[in-house]
Coordinates of C-alpha atoms in Angstrom, one line a residue:
M1 CA -24.2 -67.3 -53.2
A2 CA -27.4 -68.1 -51.4
R3 CA -30.9 -67.0 -52.5
Y4 CA -34.1 -66.7 -50.5
G5 CA -37.6 -66.0 -51.5
W6 CA -39.3 -63.2 -49.7
M7 CA -42.9 -64.5 -49.8
K8 CA -43.1 -64.9 -46.0
E9 CA -42.5 -62.1 -43.5
Q10 CA -40.7 -64.3 -41.0
E11 CA -38.0 -65.1 -43.6
L12 CA -36.7 -61.5 -43.5
E13 CA -35.1 -60.0 -40.4
N14 CA -37.3 -57.3 -39.0
N15 CA -34.7 -54.5 -39.3
L16 CA -33.9 -55.3 -42.9
R17 CA -37.6 -55.5 -43.7
M18 CA -38.3 -52.1 -42.2
R19 CA -35.3 -50.5 -44.1
V20 CA -36.6 -51.9 -47.4
W21 CA -40.1 -50.6 -46.6
E22 CA -38.6 -47.1 -46.1
H23 CA -36.7 -47.2 -49.3
P24 CA -38.0 -44.7 -52.0
I25 CA -39.1 -47.5 -54.3
F26 CA -41.3 -49.0 -51.6
K27 CA -42.1 -46.1 -49.4
G28 CA -45.8 -45.3 -49.0
L29 CA -47.0 -48.8 -49.8
G30 CA -49.6 -50.4 -47.5
E31 CA -48.6 -53.8 -45.9
T32 CA -50.5 -55.9 -48.5
E33 CA -49.0 -54.0 -51.5
F34 CA -45.6 -54.1 -49.9
N35 CA -45.8 -57.9 -49.3
E36 CA -46.9 -58.3 -52.9
C37 CA -43.9 -56.4 -54.2
L38 CA -41.5 -58.0 -51.7
G39 CA -42.7 -61.5 -52.8
A40 CA -41.5 -60.8 -56.3
C41 CA -38.0 -59.8 -55.1
T42 CA -35.2 -62.1 -54.1
L43 CA -32.7 -61.8 -51.2
K44 CA -29.2 -62.7 -52.2
T45 CA -26.1 -63.0 -50.1
Y46 CA -22.5 -62.9 -51.5
K47 CA -19.2 -63.9 -49.9
K48 CA -16.2 -61.6 -50.1
A49 CA -14.8 -61.4 -53.7
E50 CA -17.8 -63.3 -55.1
K51 CA -19.2 -62.0 -58.4
V52 CA -22.5 -60.2 -58.1
L53 CA -22.9 -59.4 -61.8
Y54 CA -20.9 -60.9 -64.6
R55 CA -20.1 -59.1 -67.8
K56 CA -22.3 -59.8 -70.8
A57 CA -24.9 -61.3 -68.5
P58 CA -28.4 -59.9 -69.1
R59 CA -29.6 -57.4 -66.6
E60 CA -33.0 -58.3 -65.2
G61 CA -33.6 -55.5 -62.7
L62 CA -32.0 -53.5 -59.9
L63 CA -29.9 -54.6 -56.9
L64 CA -30.2 -52.8 -53.6
I65 CA -27.3 -53.3 -51.2
L66 CA -28.6 -53.9 -47.7
E67 CA -25.3 -54.9 -46.1
G68 CA -21.6 -54.8 -47.2
I69 CA -19.7 -53.1 -50.0
A70 CA -19.5 -53.9 -53.8
E71 CA -17.3 -52.6 -56.5
V72 CA -18.1 -52.0 -60.2
F73 CA -15.2 -52.8 -62.4
V74 CA -13.9 -53.5 -65.9
A75 CA -11.6 -56.5 -66.4
V76 CA -8.5 -55.6 -68.4
G77 CA -6.4 -58.3 -70.1
E78 CA -7.0 -62.0 -70.2
H79 CA -10.3 -62.8 -68.5
R80 CA -11.4 -66.4 -68.6
G81 CA -7.9 -67.4 -67.6
Q82 CA -8.2 -65.1 -64.6
H83 CA -5.0 -63.3 -65.5
Y84 CA -6.5 -59.8 -65.6
Q85 CA -6.4 -56.5 -63.8
K86 CA -9.4 -54.7 -62.4
E87 CA -10.1 -51.1 -63.3
V88 CA -12.6 -50.1 -60.6
L89 CA -15.2 -47.6 -61.8
E90 CA -17.2 -47.2 -58.6
V91 CA -17.5 -48.4 -55.1
L92 CA -21.0 -48.9 -53.7
E93 CA -22.0 -49.2 -50.0
K94 CA -25.1 -50.0 -48.0
D95 CA -28.3 -48.4 -49.4
D96 CA -26.7 -47.9 -52.8
M97 CA -28.2 -49.5 -55.9
I98 CA -26.7 -51.3 -58.8
G99 CA -28.2 -51.5 -62.4
F100 CA -29.1 -48.0 -63.4
S101 CA -27.1 -48.4 -66.6
S102 CA -29.6 -51.0 -67.7
L103 CA -32.7 -48.8 -67.1
A104 CA -32.7 -48.3 -70.9
D105 CA -33.8 -51.9 -71.2
F106 CA -36.8 -51.2 -69.0
L107 CA -37.7 -47.8 -70.5
G108 CA -37.1 -48.7 -74.2
G109 CA -37.3 -52.4 -74.4
K110 CA -34.6 -55.2 -74.6
T111 CA -31.7 -54.5 -77.0
E112 CA -30.7 -58.1 -77.5
D113 CA -27.1 -56.8 -77.4
P114 CA -25.3 -58.4 -74.4
E115 CA -21.9 -57.2 -75.7
R116 CA -22.6 -53.7 -74.2
Y117 CA -22.5 -55.0 -70.7
E118 CA -18.7 -55.0 -70.2
V119 CA -18.7 -54.0 -66.5
E120 CA -18.8 -56.5 -63.7
V121 CA -19.7 -56.2 -60.0
S122 CA -18.1 -58.2 -57.1
A123 CA -18.5 -58.1 -53.3
V124 CA -15.7 -56.3 -51.5
E125 CA -16.9 -57.9 -48.3
D126 CA -19.7 -60.3 -47.3
S127 CA -22.8 -58.6 -48.6
V128 CA -26.6 -58.9 -48.7
C129 CA -28.5 -57.6 -51.7
L130 CA -32.2 -57.4 -52.7
H131 CA -32.9 -58.1 -56.3
I132 CA -35.7 -56.0 -57.5
P133 CA -37.0 -57.2 -60.9
Y134 CA -38.3 -54.9 -63.6
A135 CA -41.8 -56.2 -62.9
V136 CA -41.7 -54.5 -59.5
V137 CA -40.2 -51.4 -61.0
Q138 CA -43.1 -51.4 -63.6
M139 CA -45.6 -51.8 -60.7
R140 CA -44.2 -48.7 -59.0
W141 CA -43.3 -46.6 -62.0
D142 CA -46.4 -44.5 -62.1
E143 CA -45.7 -43.3 -58.6
P144 CA -44.1 -39.8 -59.0
G145 CA -41.8 -40.2 -56.0
V146 CA -40.4 -43.5 -57.4
R147 CA -40.0 -42.2 -60.9
D148 CA -38.2 -39.1 -59.6
F149 CA -35.9 -41.2 -57.4
L150 CA -34.9 -43.5 -60.2
L151 CA -34.3 -40.7 -62.7
Q152 CA -32.4 -38.7 -60.1
Q153 CA -30.1 -41.7 -59.4
A154 CA -29.5 -42.2 -63.1
T155 CA -28.6 -38.5 -63.5
I156 CA -26.2 -38.7 -60.6
R157 CA -24.5 -41.7 -62.2
L158 CA -24.3 -39.9 -65.5
Q159 CA -22.7 -36.9 -63.9
D160 CA -20.2 -39.1 -62.2
I161 CA -19.4 -40.9 -65.4
Y162 CA -18.7 -37.6 -67.3
G163 CA -16.6 -36.4 -64.4
S164 CA -14.6 -39.7 -64.5
F165 CA -14.2 -39.4 -68.3
A166 CA -12.8 -35.9 -68.0
E167 CA -10.4 -37.0 -65.3
Q168 CA -9.2 -39.9 -67.3
I169 CA -8.6 -37.7 -70.4
Q170 CA -6.5 -35.3 -68.2
L171 CA -4.5 -38.2 -66.8
A172 CA -3.9 -39.7 -70.2
H173 CA -2.6 -36.3 -71.3
K174 CA -0.2 -36.1 -68.3
W175 CA 1.0 -39.7 -68.9
G176 CA 1.9 -38.8 -72.5
E177 CA 4.0 -35.9 -71.3
S178 CA 5.6 -38.0 -68.6
E179 CA 6.6 -41.1 -70.6
P180 CA 10.2 -41.2 -69.4
F181 CA 8.9 -41.2 -65.8
I182 CA 6.6 -44.2 -66.2
R183 CA 9.0 -46.2 -68.4
R184 CA 10.3 -49.3 -66.7
I185 CA 14.0 -50.0 -66.3
Q186 CA 13.7 -53.1 -68.5
D187 CA 12.9 -50.7 -71.4
V188 CA 16.1 -48.7 -71.0
M189 CA 18.7 -51.2 -69.6
N190 CA 21.6 -52.5 -71.6
E191 CA 21.7 -56.2 -72.3
P192 CA 23.2 -58.7 -72.3
V193 CA 25.2 -57.6 -69.3
I194 CA 29.0 -58.0 -69.5
I195 CA 30.2 -60.3 -66.8
A196 CA 33.5 -61.3 -65.2
D197 CA 34.5 -64.1 -62.9
M198 CA 35.9 -63.1 -59.5
E199 CA 39.3 -64.7 -60.5
D200 CA 39.6 -63.0 -63.9
D201 CA 42.7 -61.0 -64.5
I202 CA 42.2 -57.3 -64.7
Q203 CA 44.0 -57.1 -68.1
D204 CA 41.4 -59.5 -69.5
I205 CA 38.6 -57.4 -67.9
A206 CA 39.9 -54.2 -69.5
E207 CA 40.1 -55.8 -72.9
K208 CA 36.6 -57.1 -72.5
M209 CA 35.3 -53.6 -71.7
V210 CA 37.0 -52.2 -74.7
K211 CA 35.7 -54.9 -77.0
H212 CA 32.1 -54.4 -75.9
S213 CA 32.3 -50.6 -75.6
T214 CA 31.0 -50.8 -72.0
S215 CA 32.0 -48.7 -69.0
S216 CA 31.4 -51.5 -66.5
V217 CA 31.3 -55.2 -65.9
V218 CA 29.6 -57.2 -63.1
V219 CA 31.5 -59.7 -61.1
L220 CA 29.8 -63.1 -60.3
N221 CA 30.8 -65.9 -58.1
D222 CA 30.8 -69.6 -59.0
S223 CA 27.0 -69.7 -58.3
D224 CA 26.4 -66.9 -60.8
Q225 CA 25.5 -64.5 -57.9
L226 CA 26.4 -60.8 -58.1
I227 CA 29.2 -60.0 -55.7
G228 CA 30.6 -56.8 -57.2
I229 CA 31.0 -54.3 -60.0
I230 CA 34.1 -52.9 -61.8
T231 CA 33.8 -49.6 -63.7
E232 CA 36.2 -47.5 -65.7
K233 CA 36.7 -45.3 -62.6
D234 CA 37.7 -48.4 -60.6
L235 CA 40.3 -49.3 -63.2
V236 CA 41.8 -45.8 -63.1
Q237 CA 41.8 -45.3 -59.4
R238 CA 42.5 -48.8 -58.2
V239 CA 44.7 -50.1 -61.0
V240 CA 46.4 -47.4 -63.0
A241 CA 46.9 -44.9 -60.2
K242 CA 48.4 -47.7 -58.0
G243 CA 50.6 -49.2 -60.7
L244 CA 49.0 -52.6 -60.5
G245 CA 49.4 -54.9 -63.5
A246 CA 49.1 -58.5 -64.5
G247 CA 48.3 -60.9 -61.7
T248 CA 45.7 -58.6 -60.1
V249 CA 42.2 -60.2 -60.2
A250 CA 38.7 -58.9 -60.2
Y251 CA 37.7 -59.4 -56.6
E252 CA 40.8 -57.4 -55.5
I253 CA 39.6 -54.2 -57.2
M254 CA 35.8 -54.6 -57.5
T255 CA 33.3 -52.6 -55.5
P256 CA 31.6 -55.2 -53.5
H257 CA 27.8 -55.2 -52.7
P258 CA 26.9 -52.7 -55.4
F259 CA 23.6 -50.8 -55.4
I260 CA 21.1 -52.7 -57.7
I261 CA 17.6 -52.1 -59.1
S262 CA 14.8 -54.4 -60.2
R263 CA 14.0 -54.7 -63.9
D264 CA 10.4 -53.7 -63.3
A265 CA 11.4 -50.5 -61.3
Y266 CA 10.4 -47.1 -62.7
Y267 CA 12.8 -44.7 -64.5
Y268 CA 12.5 -42.2 -61.6
E269 CA 13.4 -44.8 -59.0
A270 CA 16.7 -45.5 -60.8
M271 CA 17.3 -41.8 -61.1
S272 CA 16.7 -41.4 -57.4
S273 CA 19.1 -44.2 -56.6
F274 CA 21.8 -42.6 -58.8
L275 CA 21.3 -39.2 -57.2
M276 CA 21.0 -40.4 -53.6
N277 CA 23.8 -42.9 -53.7
G278 CA 26.3 -41.1 -55.8
V279 CA 26.8 -44.0 -58.3
K280 CA 26.6 -44.1 -62.1
H281 CA 26.0 -47.8 -62.8
L282 CA 23.1 -50.0 -61.5
P283 CA 23.1 -53.7 -62.2
V284 CA 19.5 -54.8 -63.1
M285 CA 18.1 -57.8 -61.2
D286 CA 15.4 -60.3 -61.9
R287 CA 14.7 -63.1 -59.4
G288 CA 18.2 -62.8 -57.9
R289 CA 20.0 -62.8 -61.3
V290 CA 21.7 -60.0 -63.1
V291 CA 19.9 -59.4 -66.4
G292 CA 21.2 -56.0 -67.5
M293 CA 22.9 -52.7 -66.7
V294 CA 21.5 -49.2 -66.6
T295 CA 23.7 -46.1 -66.3
L296 CA 23.1 -42.5 -65.3
S297 CA 24.0 -41.5 -68.9
D298 CA 21.2 -43.8 -70.2
L299 CA 18.7 -41.9 -68.1
L300 CA 20.0 -38.5 -68.7
R301 CA 19.7 -39.0 -72.4
K302 CA 16.0 -39.7 -71.9
K303 CA 15.0 -36.9 -69.6
N304 CA 16.4 -34.8 -66.8
R305 CA 14.0 -32.8 -64.6
G306 CA 16.6 -30.6 -63.0
T307 CA 17.3 -32.9 -60.1
M308 CA 21.1 -32.7 -60.7
E309 CA 20.9 -28.9 -60.4
L310 CA 19.0 -29.3 -57.2
L311 CA 21.6 -31.5 -55.6
R312 CA 24.3 -29.1 -56.6
T313 CA 22.2 -26.4 -54.9
V314 CA 22.1 -28.4 -51.7
E315 CA 25.7 -29.4 -51.6
D316 CA 27.1 -26.0 -52.5
S317 CA 24.8 -24.1 -50.2
T318 CA 26.0 -22.1 -47.2
L319 CA 23.9 -20.6 -44.3
A320 CA 23.6 -17.5 -46.5
T321 CA 22.3 -19.3 -49.6
I322 CA 20.5 -22.3 -48.1
H323 CA 17.2 -20.5 -48.5
E324 CA 17.5 -21.2 -52.3
I325 CA 16.9 -24.9 -51.7
K326 CA 13.2 -24.7 -50.9
P327 CA 12.0 -23.4 -54.3
A328 CA 14.2 -25.9 -56.1
M329 CA 12.8 -28.7 -54.0
Y330 CA 9.2 -27.6 -54.8
D331 CA 10.1 -27.5 -58.5
V332 CA 11.0 -31.2 -58.2
L333 CA 7.8 -31.9 -56.2
A334 CA 5.7 -30.1 -58.8
N335 CA 7.2 -32.2 -61.6
L336 CA 6.6 -35.5 -59.8
L337 CA 3.0 -34.5 -59.0
H338 CA 2.4 -33.3 -62.6
D339 CA 3.7 -36.6 -63.9
G340 CA 1.2 -38.5 -61.9
I341 CA 3.8 -40.5 -60.1
P342 CA 2.3 -42.7 -57.3
T343 CA 2.2 -40.8 -54.0
V344 CA 4.2 -43.2 -52.0
H345 CA 7.0 -42.9 -54.5
V346 CA 6.8 -39.1 -54.6
I347 CA 7.1 -39.2 -50.8
E348 CA 10.1 -41.6 -51.0
V349 CA 12.0 -39.4 -53.4
M350 CA 11.2 -36.2 -51.6
T351 CA 12.2 -37.7 -48.2
K352 CA 15.6 -38.7 -49.6
L353 CA 16.1 -35.3 -50.9
Y354 CA 15.1 -33.7 -47.7
D355 CA 17.5 -36.0 -45.8
R356 CA 20.2 -34.6 -47.9
I357 CA 19.4 -31.1 -46.6
L358 CA 19.3 -32.4 -43.0
R359 CA 22.8 -34.0 -43.3
H360 CA 24.1 -30.8 -45.0
V361 CA 22.7 -28.7 -42.2
V362 CA 24.6 -30.8 -39.6
K363 CA 27.8 -30.5 -41.6
L364 CA 27.4 -26.7 -41.8
A365 CA 26.7 -26.5 -38.0
I366 CA 29.8 -28.6 -37.1
K367 CA 31.9 -26.6 -39.5
K368 CA 30.8 -23.5 -37.6
I369 CA 31.3 -24.7 -34.0
G370 CA 33.9 -27.4 -34.4
D371 CA 34.0 -31.2 -34.2
P372 CA 31.8 -32.9 -31.6
P373 CA 33.8 -34.0 -28.5
V374 CA 31.9 -37.3 -28.2
P375 CA 29.7 -39.4 -30.6
F376 CA 26.2 -38.3 -31.1
V377 CA 23.0 -39.1 -33.1
W378 CA 20.4 -36.7 -34.5
Y379 CA 16.9 -38.1 -34.9
M380 CA 13.8 -36.8 -36.8
M381 CA 10.3 -37.2 -35.5
G382 CA 6.8 -36.5 -36.9
S383 CA 6.3 -36.6 -40.7
S384 CA 10.0 -36.5 -41.4
G385 CA 10.5 -39.4 -38.9
R386 CA 7.8 -41.4 -40.7
K387 CA 9.4 -40.6 -44.1
E388 CA 6.2 -39.0 -45.4
Q389 CA 7.3 -35.4 -45.8
F390 CA 6.4 -33.9 -49.2
M391 CA 6.6 -30.2 -48.3
L392 CA 8.8 -28.5 -45.7
T393 CA 7.1 -28.9 -42.3
D394 CA 7.7 -27.7 -38.8
Q395 CA 10.9 -28.9 -37.2
D396 CA 10.6 -32.0 -35.0
H397 CA 13.9 -33.5 -33.9
F398 CA 16.2 -34.4 -30.9
L399 CA 19.8 -35.2 -30.0
V400 CA 21.4 -38.1 -28.1
Y401 CA 25.1 -38.0 -27.1
Q402 CA 27.6 -39.9 -25.0
E403 CA 28.2 -38.8 -21.4
G404 CA 30.9 -36.3 -20.4
G405 CA 31.4 -33.1 -18.5
E406 CA 29.6 -29.8 -18.6
H407 CA 31.6 -28.8 -21.7
I408 CA 29.9 -31.8 -23.5
N409 CA 26.5 -30.5 -22.6
A410 CA 27.4 -27.0 -23.6
Y411 CA 28.7 -28.1 -27.0
F412 CA 25.4 -30.0 -27.8
A413 CA 23.3 -27.1 -26.5
Q414 CA 25.1 -24.9 -29.1
L415 CA 24.8 -27.6 -31.8
G416 CA 21.0 -27.9 -31.1
K417 CA 20.7 -24.1 -31.6
E418 CA 22.7 -24.2 -34.8
L419 CA 20.6 -27.1 -36.2
V420 CA 17.4 -25.2 -35.6
Y421 CA 18.9 -22.0 -37.1
G422 CA 20.1 -23.9 -40.2
L423 CA 16.8 -25.7 -40.8
E424 CA 14.9 -22.5 -40.3
A425 CA 17.1 -20.8 -42.9
A426 CA 16.4 -23.7 -45.3
G427 CA 12.6 -23.3 -44.9
Y428 CA 11.7 -25.5 -41.9
K429 CA 9.5 -23.5 -39.5
R430 CA 10.3 -23.8 -35.8
C431 CA 8.1 -26.3 -33.9
K432 CA 5.3 -24.5 -32.0
G433 CA 5.6 -27.2 -29.3
L434 CA 9.3 -26.6 -29.1
M435 CA 10.1 -30.3 -29.9
M436 CA 13.6 -29.4 -31.2
A437 CA 17.2 -30.2 -30.2
S438 CA 17.6 -26.6 -29.1
E439 CA 15.5 -27.3 -26.1
S440 CA 17.1 -29.0 -23.1
Q441 CA 14.2 -31.6 -22.9
W442 CA 14.9 -32.7 -26.4
R443 CA 18.6 -33.5 -26.1
G444 CA 20.7 -35.4 -23.6
T445 CA 22.9 -38.4 -22.9
L446 CA 21.7 -42.0 -23.1
P447 CA 20.9 -42.3 -19.4
I448 CA 19.0 -39.0 -19.4
W449 CA 16.9 -40.2 -22.3
M450 CA 16.2 -43.6 -20.6
E451 CA 15.1 -41.7 -17.4
R452 CA 12.7 -39.5 -19.6
L453 CA 11.1 -42.6 -21.0
R454 CA 10.8 -44.1 -17.6
S455 CA 9.1 -41.0 -16.2
W456 CA 6.7 -40.9 -19.1
G457 CA 5.8 -44.5 -18.2
L458 CA 5.3 -43.7 -14.6
R459 CA 3.2 -40.7 -15.3
A460 CA 1.1 -41.8 -18.2
T461 CA -0.9 -38.6 -18.6
N462 CA -2.5 -37.7 -21.9
D463 CA 0.2 -35.2 -22.5
N464 CA 2.9 -37.8 -21.9
V465 CA 1.1 -40.3 -24.1
L466 CA 1.1 -37.8 -26.9
L467 CA 4.7 -37.0 -26.4
A468 CA 5.5 -40.7 -26.5
H469 CA 3.6 -41.2 -29.8
N470 CA 5.6 -38.4 -31.4
F471 CA 8.8 -39.8 -29.9
L472 CA 8.1 -43.3 -31.2
S473 CA 8.2 -42.0 -34.8
F474 CA 11.9 -41.2 -34.3
R475 CA 14.3 -42.0 -37.2
Y476 CA 18.1 -41.9 -37.4
V477 CA 19.4 -39.4 -39.9
Y478 CA 23.0 -38.6 -38.8
G479 CA 25.6 -39.6 -36.4
S480 CA 27.2 -42.7 -34.7
E481 CA 25.5 -45.9 -35.7
E482 CA 26.9 -47.7 -32.6
L483 CA 25.3 -45.1 -30.3
H484 CA 22.1 -45.4 -32.4
D485 CA 22.0 -49.2 -31.7
Q486 CA 22.5 -48.6 -28.0
F487 CA 19.7 -46.0 -28.0
V488 CA 17.3 -48.3 -29.8
S489 CA 18.1 -51.2 -27.4
G490 CA 17.5 -48.9 -24.4
V491 CA 14.1 -47.7 -25.8
K492 CA 13.0 -51.4 -26.3
E493 CA 14.1 -52.2 -22.7
Q494 CA 12.1 -49.3 -21.3
L495 CA 9.0 -50.2 -23.2
E496 CA 9.3 -53.7 -22.0
K497 CA 9.4 -52.5 -18.4
S498 CA 6.5 -50.1 -19.0
R499 CA 3.8 -52.4 -20.5
I500 CA 1.2 -50.4 -18.6
F501 CA 2.3 -47.3 -20.6
L502 CA 1.6 -49.2 -23.9
F503 CA -1.7 -50.2 -22.4
R504 CA -2.5 -46.6 -21.6
M505 CA -1.6 -45.5 -25.2
A506 CA -4.0 -48.1 -26.6
E507 CA -6.7 -47.1 -24.2
L508 CA -6.4 -43.5 -25.3
E509 CA -7.3 -44.6 -28.9
K510 CA -10.8 -45.3 -27.6
E511 CA -11.4 -41.7 -27.1
Q512 CA -10.6 -40.6 -30.7
P513 CA -12.2 -43.2 -33.0
V514 CA -11.6 -42.9 -36.7
P515 CA -14.8 -41.7 -38.4
T516 CA -16.9 -44.2 -40.2
F517 CA -20.1 -43.7 -42.1
D518 CA -23.3 -45.6 -42.7
H519 CA -24.3 -44.0 -45.9
P520 CA -22.8 -43.6 -49.4
I521 CA -20.0 -41.1 -49.2
R522 CA -21.4 -39.0 -52.0
A523 CA -24.4 -38.2 -49.6
L524 CA -22.3 -37.4 -46.5
F525 CA -22.3 -33.7 -47.0
R526 CA -26.1 -33.7 -47.2
M527 CA -26.9 -36.1 -44.4
K528 CA -24.1 -36.2 -41.8
R529 CA -20.5 -35.2 -41.7
E530 CA -19.2 -32.5 -44.1
S531 CA -15.5 -32.9 -43.6
V532 CA -12.7 -34.9 -42.0
D533 CA -9.3 -33.9 -40.7
L534 CA -7.0 -36.3 -42.5
K535 CA -4.1 -35.6 -40.2
K536 CA -5.8 -35.7 -36.7
Q537 CA -8.7 -38.0 -37.3
V538 CA -7.1 -40.5 -39.8
L539 CA -3.4 -40.4 -40.1
F540 CA -2.6 -39.9 -36.4
P541 CA -4.7 -42.9 -35.3
F542 CA -3.2 -44.9 -38.2
H543 CA 0.4 -44.1 -37.1
H544 CA -0.4 -44.6 -33.4
C545 CA -1.9 -48.0 -34.0
L546 CA 1.0 -49.2 -36.1
Q547 CA 3.5 -47.9 -33.6
L548 CA 1.8 -49.7 -30.7
L549 CA 1.6 -53.0 -32.6
C550 CA 5.3 -52.7 -33.5
A551 CA 6.4 -51.6 -30.0
R552 CA 4.6 -54.5 -28.4
K553 CA 6.8 -56.8 -30.6
G554 CA 10.0 -54.8 -30.0
F555 CA 10.3 -52.9 -33.3
V556 CA 11.0 -49.1 -32.8
G557 CA 12.9 -46.4 -34.6
G558 CA 12.9 -45.8 -38.3
G559 CA 10.1 -47.7 -40.0
N560 CA 7.7 -45.8 -42.2
P561 CA 4.1 -47.1 -42.2
L562 CA 4.6 -49.4 -45.2
E563 CA 7.7 -50.9 -43.6
Q564 CA 5.9 -51.3 -40.3
I565 CA 3.0 -53.1 -42.1
E566 CA 5.4 -55.4 -43.8
W567 CA 7.2 -56.2 -40.5
L568 CA 3.9 -56.9 -38.7
V569 CA 2.9 -59.3 -41.5
K570 CA 6.2 -61.2 -40.9
Q571 CA 5.5 -61.3 -37.2
M572 CA 2.0 -62.6 -38.1
V573 CA 0.4 -59.7 -36.3
L574 CA -1.4 -58.7 -39.5
S575 CA -2.6 -61.0 -42.3
E576 CA -1.6 -60.4 -45.9
E577 CA -5.2 -59.5 -46.6
T578 CA -5.3 -56.8 -43.9
A579 CA -1.9 -55.5 -44.9
D580 CA -3.1 -55.0 -48.5
E581 CA -6.2 -53.1 -47.2
L582 CA -4.0 -50.9 -45.0
R583 CA -1.5 -50.2 -47.8
F584 CA -4.4 -49.1 -50.0
A585 CA -5.9 -47.0 -47.2
Y586 CA -2.5 -45.3 -46.6
E587 CA -2.0 -44.5 -50.3
V588 CA -5.5 -43.1 -50.6
V589 CA -5.3 -40.8 -47.6
L590 CA -1.8 -39.7 -48.3
R591 CA -2.6 -39.0 -52.0
I592 CA -5.6 -36.8 -51.1
R593 CA -3.6 -35.0 -48.4
V594 CA -0.7 -34.3 -50.7
E595 CA -2.9 -33.1 -53.6
R596 CA -4.9 -30.8 -51.3
G597 CA -1.7 -29.5 -49.6
W598 CA -0.1 -28.7 -52.9
E599 CA -3.2 -27.0 -54.3
A600 CA -3.3 -24.7 -51.2
Y601 CA 0.4 -23.9 -51.7
Q602 CA -0.1 -23.0 -55.3
K603 CA -3.0 -20.7 -54.4
D604 CA -0.8 -19.2 -51.6
Q605 CA -3.3 -20.3 -49.0
E606 CA -2.7 -21.7 -45.5
S607 CA -2.5 -25.4 -45.8
D608 CA -4.4 -27.7 -43.4
S609 CA -5.5 -31.3 -43.4
L610 CA -9.2 -30.6 -43.3
V611 CA -10.9 -32.1 -46.3
H612 CA -14.5 -31.2 -47.4
F613 CA -16.2 -34.1 -49.1
N614 CA -18.1 -32.0 -51.6
Y615 CA -14.8 -30.7 -53.0
L616 CA -13.5 -34.3 -53.6
R617 CA -13.8 -36.2 -56.9
T618 CA -16.3 -39.0 -56.8
K619 CA -13.6 -41.7 -57.0
D620 CA -11.7 -40.0 -54.1
K621 CA -14.8 -40.0 -52.0
E622 CA -15.5 -43.7 -52.5
E623 CA -11.8 -44.7 -52.0
L624 CA -11.7 -42.6 -48.8
L625 CA -14.7 -44.4 -47.5
L626 CA -12.9 -47.7 -47.9
A627 CA -9.7 -46.3 -46.4
L628 CA -11.5 -45.1 -43.3
K629 CA -13.1 -48.5 -42.8
S630 CA -9.7 -50.2 -43.0
I631 CA -8.0 -47.8 -40.6
R632 CA -11.0 -48.0 -38.1
A633 CA -10.7 -51.8 -38.2
L634 CA -7.0 -51.5 -37.3
Q635 CA -7.8 -49.1 -34.5
N636 CA -10.4 -51.6 -33.2
Q637 CA -7.8 -54.3 -33.2
V638 CA -5.4 -52.2 -31.1
V639 CA -8.2 -51.1 -28.7
A640 CA -9.2 -54.7 -28.2
M641 CA -5.7 -55.4 -26.9
S642 CA -6.0 -52.7 -24.2

């Protein structure tokens, strides 16, 4: 941290000096009086992550942030050893002030009780602050405008604190009700895990299972690595039913490469794995080693939120009853949101459930019109393609199939119509832009699709660029994996040939910059912008930029934003620091959008992505400000490459 005296005018950059002079504490002073006050102040600069104020340190005045961002936080856990977590109370930006909580010292005298200063302040980015000692505050206190300003700011902080307390109490109440959903797997797993060697005789394995009253054993190799699992069901189906006996060994009947889960995963993550993968046993892993076993029965004994009933509703549905799925899905969503589950996990669970509907719709369509004459693949685009669907949205999908005669085209034209009809019956609205497999331009053979991509590249109009952005969110959901691989290879090849098209996509980002703000977000509705469209102004640019960065490196088809960020870090396109900022930004924007969308649904209102700042909680406003800065920085990085 560097410190500079402000006794001489030339030591202060002119623009900063003028900004300070216009600040309510100094406004109205003549030049001589201003210089006198300024001479008593100290200019301080802080590097990113550097402490601005330490806990228990005496407060000697106020800090005015001239450049950068700072966060006020409480350290939870071990502190001096640095092994602590930060609970951020407030994020402050340019023109904000720090230190109003210590005004009592100025107004009522020193308390001599440093223990009450448990909060700390650190710089989120390189920052410049002006330290205003209480002596200067005393000099200006009799000025009505100054006194009103300071009391108003203290009142605003008090209001924010009460709002935060109320929010924390509500959250604490929810967590209490949702304990099984925040419980870690390590708290419910069975240990020690019962193991078998890959060469063990099945008779010995059966006796071991009886002895330990367990319904499964894990199979390890000579290096103690997990290679399989044997359950009671395996013994019945693969041993008893086939008449096998002594001499049969573990690796001959085990299920290889079983689904696993981390010991620090959440309860609901294990439940999701059970439901989505159709298994009843999950070996629990820690640093590559098996440390326990968790079963579906273990979790069902704790709590069952009706998800099993939902899956039965999906699998047993027909075109006449598939409409019953939507309310059941929303019941699950309501529970997850009520339980305060992190948004990215809510989205992950819901996406897997929605994918189950998609696959079921395909099966119903094929059952109605007959088996496909050639291999095909069905892709999702838009929010479903990005794996961020939390409520049923408009349809956005396309078909790719192998070449053949006219009867092939006729079959997939009919399949496209049946898919649209089935999804509509389930609750998916038809796409207003007709980006659906029922339309001829959104289905075709591999050569037809490659020609479409080539034509988009040759005619890089704004409309074609927008089509390409939506297309690049494509994700495989059903069909031939071999054809899928061929399709992805073809897309990569076309993008490589059309570098000018990627250039044009990046160039278009210049025309729609992500909003950024120069003032504290709590004042935005009074001074500048009142609202922001989270979908069009924030998420779309965010997705477009990640898609472009990935496409430039040859990664297309299937990655959600978090997967794309992770991949870009491995490719050294993004630093770990930038990746963490983008993950935080994505979580913030997605959480606010999900909460607002769900509130609108509950009130039976039309949902949109427009968010008004004065309707947001203080913490959401401040986090959104940071998120917008991170996404704007990403956009600037992409634009600079055009």
